[in-house]
C-alpha atoms as an extended CHARMM CRD file, in Angstrom:
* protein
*
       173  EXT
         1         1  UNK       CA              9.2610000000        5.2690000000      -12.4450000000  PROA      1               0.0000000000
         2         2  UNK       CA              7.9930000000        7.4780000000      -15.0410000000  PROA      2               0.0000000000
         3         3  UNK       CA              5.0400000000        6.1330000000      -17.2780000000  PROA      3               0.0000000000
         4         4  UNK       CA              2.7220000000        8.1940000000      -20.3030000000  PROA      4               0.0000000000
         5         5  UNK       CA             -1.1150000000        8.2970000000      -20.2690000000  PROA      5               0.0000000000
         6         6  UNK       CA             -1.2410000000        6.3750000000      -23.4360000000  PROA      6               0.0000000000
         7         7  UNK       CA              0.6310000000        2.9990000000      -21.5660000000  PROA      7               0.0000000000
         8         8  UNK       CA             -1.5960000000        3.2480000000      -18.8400000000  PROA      8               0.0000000000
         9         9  UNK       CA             -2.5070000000       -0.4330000000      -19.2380000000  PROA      9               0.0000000000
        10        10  UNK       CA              0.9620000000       -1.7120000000      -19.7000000000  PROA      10              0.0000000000
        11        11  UNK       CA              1.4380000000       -0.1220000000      -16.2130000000  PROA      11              0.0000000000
        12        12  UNK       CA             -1.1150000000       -1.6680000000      -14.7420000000  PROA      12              0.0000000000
        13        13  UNK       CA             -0.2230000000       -5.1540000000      -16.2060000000  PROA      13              0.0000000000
        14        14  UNK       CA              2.7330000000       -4.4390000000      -14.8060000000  PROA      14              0.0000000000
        15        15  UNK       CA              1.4990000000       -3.7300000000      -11.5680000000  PROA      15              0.0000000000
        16        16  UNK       CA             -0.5010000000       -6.6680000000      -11.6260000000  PROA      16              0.0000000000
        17        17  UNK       CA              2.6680000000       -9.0210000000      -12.3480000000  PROA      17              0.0000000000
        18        18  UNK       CA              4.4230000000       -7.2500000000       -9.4230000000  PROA      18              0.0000000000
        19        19  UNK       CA              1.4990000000       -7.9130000000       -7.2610000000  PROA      19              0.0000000000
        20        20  UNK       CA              1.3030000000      -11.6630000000       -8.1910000000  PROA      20              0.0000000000
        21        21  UNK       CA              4.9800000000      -11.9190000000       -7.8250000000  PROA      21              0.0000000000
        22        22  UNK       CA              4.6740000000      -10.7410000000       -4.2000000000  PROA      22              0.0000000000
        23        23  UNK       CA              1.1090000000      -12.9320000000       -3.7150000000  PROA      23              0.0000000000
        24        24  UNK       CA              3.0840000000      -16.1950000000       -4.4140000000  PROA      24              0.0000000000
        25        25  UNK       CA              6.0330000000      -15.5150000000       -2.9050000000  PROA      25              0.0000000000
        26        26  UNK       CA              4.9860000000      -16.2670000000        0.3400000000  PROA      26              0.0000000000
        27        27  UNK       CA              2.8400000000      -18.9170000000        1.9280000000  PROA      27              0.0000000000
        28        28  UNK       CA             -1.0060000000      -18.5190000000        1.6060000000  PROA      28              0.0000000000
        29        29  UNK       CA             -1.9350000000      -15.9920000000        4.1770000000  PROA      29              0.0000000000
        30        30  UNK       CA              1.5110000000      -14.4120000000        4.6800000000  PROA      30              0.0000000000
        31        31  UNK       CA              0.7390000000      -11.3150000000        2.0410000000  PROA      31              0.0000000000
        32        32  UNK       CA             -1.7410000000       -9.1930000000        2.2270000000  PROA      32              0.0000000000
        33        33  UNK       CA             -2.2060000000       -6.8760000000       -0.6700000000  PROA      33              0.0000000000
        34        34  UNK       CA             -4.3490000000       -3.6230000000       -0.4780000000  PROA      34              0.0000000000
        35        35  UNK       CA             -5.0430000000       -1.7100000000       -3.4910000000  PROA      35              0.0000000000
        36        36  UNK       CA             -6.6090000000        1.9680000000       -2.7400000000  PROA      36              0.0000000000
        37        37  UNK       CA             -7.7410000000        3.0050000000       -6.1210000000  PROA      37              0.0000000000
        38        38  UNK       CA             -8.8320000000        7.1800000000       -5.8320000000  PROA      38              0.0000000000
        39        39  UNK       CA             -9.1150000000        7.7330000000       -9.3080000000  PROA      39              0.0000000000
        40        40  UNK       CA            -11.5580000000        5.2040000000      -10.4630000000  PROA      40              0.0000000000
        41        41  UNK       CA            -12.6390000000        3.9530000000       -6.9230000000  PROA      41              0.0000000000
        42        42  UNK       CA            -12.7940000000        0.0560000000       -8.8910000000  PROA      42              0.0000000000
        43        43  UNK       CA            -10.7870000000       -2.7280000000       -9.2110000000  PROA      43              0.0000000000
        44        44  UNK       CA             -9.8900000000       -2.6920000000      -12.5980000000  PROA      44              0.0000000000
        45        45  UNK       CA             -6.0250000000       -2.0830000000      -11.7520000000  PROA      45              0.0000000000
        46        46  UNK       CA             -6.4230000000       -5.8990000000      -10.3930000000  PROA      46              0.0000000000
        47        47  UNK       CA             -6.9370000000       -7.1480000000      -14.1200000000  PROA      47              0.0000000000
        48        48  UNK       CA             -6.6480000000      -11.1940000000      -13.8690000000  PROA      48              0.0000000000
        49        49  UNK       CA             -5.9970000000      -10.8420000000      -10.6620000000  PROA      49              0.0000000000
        50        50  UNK       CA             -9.4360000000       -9.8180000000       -9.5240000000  PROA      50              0.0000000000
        51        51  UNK       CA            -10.4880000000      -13.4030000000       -8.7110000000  PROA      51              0.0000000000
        52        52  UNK       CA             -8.2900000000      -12.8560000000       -5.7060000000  PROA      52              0.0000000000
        53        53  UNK       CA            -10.2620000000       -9.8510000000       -4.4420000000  PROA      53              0.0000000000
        54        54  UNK       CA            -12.1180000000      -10.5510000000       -1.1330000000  PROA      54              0.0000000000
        55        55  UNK       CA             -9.5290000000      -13.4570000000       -0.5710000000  PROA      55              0.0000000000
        56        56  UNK       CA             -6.6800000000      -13.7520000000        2.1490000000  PROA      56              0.0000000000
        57        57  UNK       CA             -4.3870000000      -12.4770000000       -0.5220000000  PROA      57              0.0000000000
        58        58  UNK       CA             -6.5080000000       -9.5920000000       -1.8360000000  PROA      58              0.0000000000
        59        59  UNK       CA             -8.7630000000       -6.8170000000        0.4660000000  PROA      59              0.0000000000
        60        60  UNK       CA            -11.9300000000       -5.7060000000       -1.2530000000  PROA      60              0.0000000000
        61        61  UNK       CA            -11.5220000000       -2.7720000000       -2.8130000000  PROA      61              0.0000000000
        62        62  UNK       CA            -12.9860000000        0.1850000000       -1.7060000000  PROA      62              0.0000000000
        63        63  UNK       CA            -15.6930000000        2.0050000000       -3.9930000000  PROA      63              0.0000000000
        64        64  UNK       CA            -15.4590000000        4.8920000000       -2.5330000000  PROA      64              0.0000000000
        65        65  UNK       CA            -12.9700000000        8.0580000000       -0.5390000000  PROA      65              0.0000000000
        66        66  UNK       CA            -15.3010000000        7.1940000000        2.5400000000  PROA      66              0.0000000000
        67        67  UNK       CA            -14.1610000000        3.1030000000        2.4750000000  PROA      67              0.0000000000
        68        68  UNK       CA            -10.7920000000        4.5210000000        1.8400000000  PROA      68              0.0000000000
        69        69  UNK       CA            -10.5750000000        6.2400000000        4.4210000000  PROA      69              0.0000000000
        70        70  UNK       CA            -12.1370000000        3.6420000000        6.5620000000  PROA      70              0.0000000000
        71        71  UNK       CA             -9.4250000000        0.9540000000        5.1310000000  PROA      71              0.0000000000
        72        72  UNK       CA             -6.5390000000        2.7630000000        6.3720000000  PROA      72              0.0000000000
        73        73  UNK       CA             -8.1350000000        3.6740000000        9.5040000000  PROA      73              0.0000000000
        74        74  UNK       CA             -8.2480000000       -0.2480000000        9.8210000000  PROA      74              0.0000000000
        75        75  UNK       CA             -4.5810000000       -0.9240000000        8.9920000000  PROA      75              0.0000000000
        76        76  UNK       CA             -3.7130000000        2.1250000000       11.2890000000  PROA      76              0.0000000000
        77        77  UNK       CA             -5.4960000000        1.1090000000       14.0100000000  PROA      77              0.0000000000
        78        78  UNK       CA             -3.7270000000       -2.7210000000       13.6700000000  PROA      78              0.0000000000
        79        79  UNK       CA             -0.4090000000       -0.9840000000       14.2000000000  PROA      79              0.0000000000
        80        80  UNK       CA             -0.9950000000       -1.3570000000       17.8130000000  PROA      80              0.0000000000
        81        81  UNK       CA             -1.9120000000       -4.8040000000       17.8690000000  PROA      81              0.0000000000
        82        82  UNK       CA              1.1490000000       -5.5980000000       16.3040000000  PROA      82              0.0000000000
        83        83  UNK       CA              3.2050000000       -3.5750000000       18.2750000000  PROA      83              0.0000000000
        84        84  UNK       CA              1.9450000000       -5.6370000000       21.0360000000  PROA      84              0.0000000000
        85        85  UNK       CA              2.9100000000       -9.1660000000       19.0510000000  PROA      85              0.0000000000
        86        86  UNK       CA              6.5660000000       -8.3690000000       18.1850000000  PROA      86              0.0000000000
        87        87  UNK       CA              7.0000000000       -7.5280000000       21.3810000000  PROA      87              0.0000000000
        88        88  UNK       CA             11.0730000000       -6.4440000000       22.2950000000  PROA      88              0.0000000000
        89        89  UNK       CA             11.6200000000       -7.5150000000       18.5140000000  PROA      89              0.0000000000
        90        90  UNK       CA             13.0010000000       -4.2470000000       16.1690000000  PROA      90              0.0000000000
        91        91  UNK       CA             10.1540000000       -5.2330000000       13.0120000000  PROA      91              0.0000000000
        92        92  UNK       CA              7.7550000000       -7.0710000000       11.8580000000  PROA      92              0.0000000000
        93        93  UNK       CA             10.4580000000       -8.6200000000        9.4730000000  PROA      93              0.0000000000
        94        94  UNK       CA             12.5710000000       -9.7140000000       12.3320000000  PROA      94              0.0000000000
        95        95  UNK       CA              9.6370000000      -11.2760000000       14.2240000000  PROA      95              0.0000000000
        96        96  UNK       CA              8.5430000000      -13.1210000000       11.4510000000  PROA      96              0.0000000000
        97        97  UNK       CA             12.0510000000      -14.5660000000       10.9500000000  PROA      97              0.0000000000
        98        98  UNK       CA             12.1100000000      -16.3380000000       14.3860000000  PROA      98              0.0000000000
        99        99  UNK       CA              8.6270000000      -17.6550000000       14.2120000000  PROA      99              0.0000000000
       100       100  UNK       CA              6.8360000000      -20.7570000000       13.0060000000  PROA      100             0.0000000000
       101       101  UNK       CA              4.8120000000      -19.9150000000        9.0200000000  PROA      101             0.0000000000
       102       102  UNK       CA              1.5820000000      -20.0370000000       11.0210000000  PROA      102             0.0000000000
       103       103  UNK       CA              2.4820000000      -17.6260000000       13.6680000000  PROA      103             0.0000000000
       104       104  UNK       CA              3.8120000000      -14.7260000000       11.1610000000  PROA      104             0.0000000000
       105       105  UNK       CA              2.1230000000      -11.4050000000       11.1540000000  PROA      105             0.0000000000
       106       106  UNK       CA              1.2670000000      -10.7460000000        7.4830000000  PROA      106             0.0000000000
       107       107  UNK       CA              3.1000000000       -8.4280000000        5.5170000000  PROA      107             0.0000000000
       108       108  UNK       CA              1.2680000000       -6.1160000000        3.6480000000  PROA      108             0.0000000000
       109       109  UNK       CA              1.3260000000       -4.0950000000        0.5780000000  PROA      109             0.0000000000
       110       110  UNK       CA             -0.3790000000       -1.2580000000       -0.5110000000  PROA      110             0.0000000000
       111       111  UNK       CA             -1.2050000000        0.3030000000       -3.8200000000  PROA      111             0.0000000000
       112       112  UNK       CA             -1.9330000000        4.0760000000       -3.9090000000  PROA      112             0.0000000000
       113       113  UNK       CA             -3.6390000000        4.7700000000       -7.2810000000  PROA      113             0.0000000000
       114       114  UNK       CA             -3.8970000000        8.8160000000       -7.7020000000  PROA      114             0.0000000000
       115       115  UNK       CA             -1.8970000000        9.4270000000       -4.9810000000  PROA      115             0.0000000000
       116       116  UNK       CA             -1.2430000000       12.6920000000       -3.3900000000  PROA      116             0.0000000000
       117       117  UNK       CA             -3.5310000000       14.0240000000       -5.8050000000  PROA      117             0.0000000000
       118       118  UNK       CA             -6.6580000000       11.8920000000       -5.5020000000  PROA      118             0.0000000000
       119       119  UNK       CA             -6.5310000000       11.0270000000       -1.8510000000  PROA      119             0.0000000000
       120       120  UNK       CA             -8.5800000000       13.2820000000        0.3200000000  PROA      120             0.0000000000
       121       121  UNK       CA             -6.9370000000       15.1060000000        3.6570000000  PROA      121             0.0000000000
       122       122  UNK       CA             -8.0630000000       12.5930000000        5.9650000000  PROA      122             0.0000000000
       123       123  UNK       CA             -6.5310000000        9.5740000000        3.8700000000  PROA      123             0.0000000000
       124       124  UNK       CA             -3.8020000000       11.5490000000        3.5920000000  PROA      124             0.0000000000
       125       125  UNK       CA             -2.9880000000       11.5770000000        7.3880000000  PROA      125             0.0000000000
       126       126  UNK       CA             -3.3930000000        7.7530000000        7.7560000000  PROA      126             0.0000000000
       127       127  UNK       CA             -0.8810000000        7.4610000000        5.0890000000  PROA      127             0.0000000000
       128       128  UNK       CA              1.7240000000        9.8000000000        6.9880000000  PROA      128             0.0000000000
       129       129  UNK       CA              1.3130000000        7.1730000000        9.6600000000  PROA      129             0.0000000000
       130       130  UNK       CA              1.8160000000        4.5570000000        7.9150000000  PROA      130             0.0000000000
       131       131  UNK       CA              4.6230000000        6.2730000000        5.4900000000  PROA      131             0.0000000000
       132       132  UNK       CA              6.5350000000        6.9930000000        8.7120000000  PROA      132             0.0000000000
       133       133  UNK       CA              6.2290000000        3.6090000000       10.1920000000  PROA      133             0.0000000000
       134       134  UNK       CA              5.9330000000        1.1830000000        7.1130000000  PROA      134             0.0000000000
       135       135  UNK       CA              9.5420000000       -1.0820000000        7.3320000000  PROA      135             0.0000000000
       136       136  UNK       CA              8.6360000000       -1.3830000000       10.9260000000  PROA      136             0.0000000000
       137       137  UNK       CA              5.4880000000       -2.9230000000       10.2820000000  PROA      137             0.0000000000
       138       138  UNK       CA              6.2260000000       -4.5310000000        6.8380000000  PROA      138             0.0000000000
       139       139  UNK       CA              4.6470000000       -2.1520000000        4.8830000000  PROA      139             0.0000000000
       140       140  UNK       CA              5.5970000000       -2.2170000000        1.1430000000  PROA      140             0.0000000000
       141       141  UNK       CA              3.8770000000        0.2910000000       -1.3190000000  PROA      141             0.0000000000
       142       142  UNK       CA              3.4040000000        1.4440000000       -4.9530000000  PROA      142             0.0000000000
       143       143  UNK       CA              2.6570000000        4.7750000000       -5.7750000000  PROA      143             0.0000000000
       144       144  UNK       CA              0.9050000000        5.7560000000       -8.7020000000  PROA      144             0.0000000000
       145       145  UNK       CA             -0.4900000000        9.0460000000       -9.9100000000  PROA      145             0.0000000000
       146       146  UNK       CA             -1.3810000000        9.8770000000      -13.1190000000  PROA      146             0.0000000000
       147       147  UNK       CA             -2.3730000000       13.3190000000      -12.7050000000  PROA      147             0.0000000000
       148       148  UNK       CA              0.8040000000       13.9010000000      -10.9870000000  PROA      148             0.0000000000
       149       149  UNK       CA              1.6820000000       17.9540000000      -10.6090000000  PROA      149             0.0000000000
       150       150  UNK       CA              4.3680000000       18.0180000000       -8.5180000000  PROA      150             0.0000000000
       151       151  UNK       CA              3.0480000000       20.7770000000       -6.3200000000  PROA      151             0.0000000000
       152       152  UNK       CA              0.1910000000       21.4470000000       -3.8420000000  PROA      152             0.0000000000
       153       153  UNK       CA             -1.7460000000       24.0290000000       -3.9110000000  PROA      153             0.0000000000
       154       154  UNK       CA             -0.0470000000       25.9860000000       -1.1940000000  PROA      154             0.0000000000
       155       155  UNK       CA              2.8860000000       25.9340000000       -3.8900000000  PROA      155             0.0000000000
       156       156  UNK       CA              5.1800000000       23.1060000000       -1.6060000000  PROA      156             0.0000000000
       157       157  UNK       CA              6.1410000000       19.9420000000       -3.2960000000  PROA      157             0.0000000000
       158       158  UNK       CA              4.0480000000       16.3170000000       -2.5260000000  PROA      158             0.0000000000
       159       159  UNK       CA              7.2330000000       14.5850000000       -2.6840000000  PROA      159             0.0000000000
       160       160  UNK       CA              8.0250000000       12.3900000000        0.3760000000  PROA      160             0.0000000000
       161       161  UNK       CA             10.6330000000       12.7910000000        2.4500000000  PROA      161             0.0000000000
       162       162  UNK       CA             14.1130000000       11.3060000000        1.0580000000  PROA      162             0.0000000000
       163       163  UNK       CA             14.3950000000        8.6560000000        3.4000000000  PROA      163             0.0000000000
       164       164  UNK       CA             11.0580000000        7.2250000000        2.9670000000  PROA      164             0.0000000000
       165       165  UNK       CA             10.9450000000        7.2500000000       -1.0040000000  PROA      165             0.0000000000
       166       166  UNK       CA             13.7230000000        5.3890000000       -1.3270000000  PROA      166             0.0000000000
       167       167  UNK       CA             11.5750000000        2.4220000000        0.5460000000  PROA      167             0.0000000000
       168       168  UNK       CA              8.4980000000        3.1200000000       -1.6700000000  PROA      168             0.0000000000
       169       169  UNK       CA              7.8640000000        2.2280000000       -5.2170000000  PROA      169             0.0000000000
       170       170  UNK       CA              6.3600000000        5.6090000000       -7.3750000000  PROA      170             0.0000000000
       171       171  UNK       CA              5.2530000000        5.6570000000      -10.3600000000  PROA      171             0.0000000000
       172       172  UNK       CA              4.3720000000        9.3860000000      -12.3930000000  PROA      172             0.0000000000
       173       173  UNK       CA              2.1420000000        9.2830000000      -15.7190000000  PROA      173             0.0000000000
């Protein structure tokens, strides 16, 4: 999805209609929703929605690259445990489809604001983990850079592999 600076509110209303979409879509508890904000390190993106911050529906949001960093470490480091969970089962989804509500593993989305750009090297390989792994694990995600170049410094392209961006939600302003 391709959005201009000047609608950068309309985006994020947008977002936040996505988000609430996928909040009450499920039973309480079911969704998790993770919004990793590089560029303004706030929770402004969350507009109405920021009542839900801090909730079972909403992580805090990280202030900072340091609680970034330390909130995918956190997700990353769950992989694991739910590896251990689903047992012989192929996904997340799968498990969750043969299971009672209360014994689901939550699903989880994230939302990457300034990413590649704004997301420092260590983030960065958390996210490969989790890019790599994320319909196993019921990972859903939304991109969004709006200082998008299309090139790292090296000169190589940011872009994510084929098969995972056609999973993943991007949106370029």
């Amino acid at each position: 999805v391709a959005c201009t600076a000047g609608k950068e509110k309309k985006l994020y209303r947008g977002i936040q209609n996505y988000l609430l979409n996928y909040i009450s879509s499920a039973p309480i508890g079911t969704n998790k929703v993770y919004l990793l904000d590089a560029l303004h390190f706030n929770n402004s993106v969350l507009g109405e929605l920021k009542a839900l911050e801090g909730t079972s529906s909403i992580e805090t949001v990280p202030k900072d690259s340091e609680a970034i960093v330390d909130t995918l470490k956190q997700i990353v480091s769950s992989l694991a445990d739910i590896d251990e969970t689903i047992g012989m089962y192929d996904s997340v989804e799968e498990y969750n489809a043969s299971v009672k509500i209360e014994e689901r593993i939550e699903r989880k989305m994230l939302v990457l604001v300034g990413y590649p750009s704004a997301f420092s090297g260590e983030a960065k390989e958390y996210l490969k983990r989790i890019f790599y792994n994320f319909e196993h694990y019921a990972i859903s995600m939304i991109l969004v850079d709006t200082q998008y170049s299309g090139k790292s410094d090296d000169g190589k392209t940011q872009d994510l592999p084929v098969e995972i961006a056609q999973g993943i939600v991007r949106v370029r302003m």
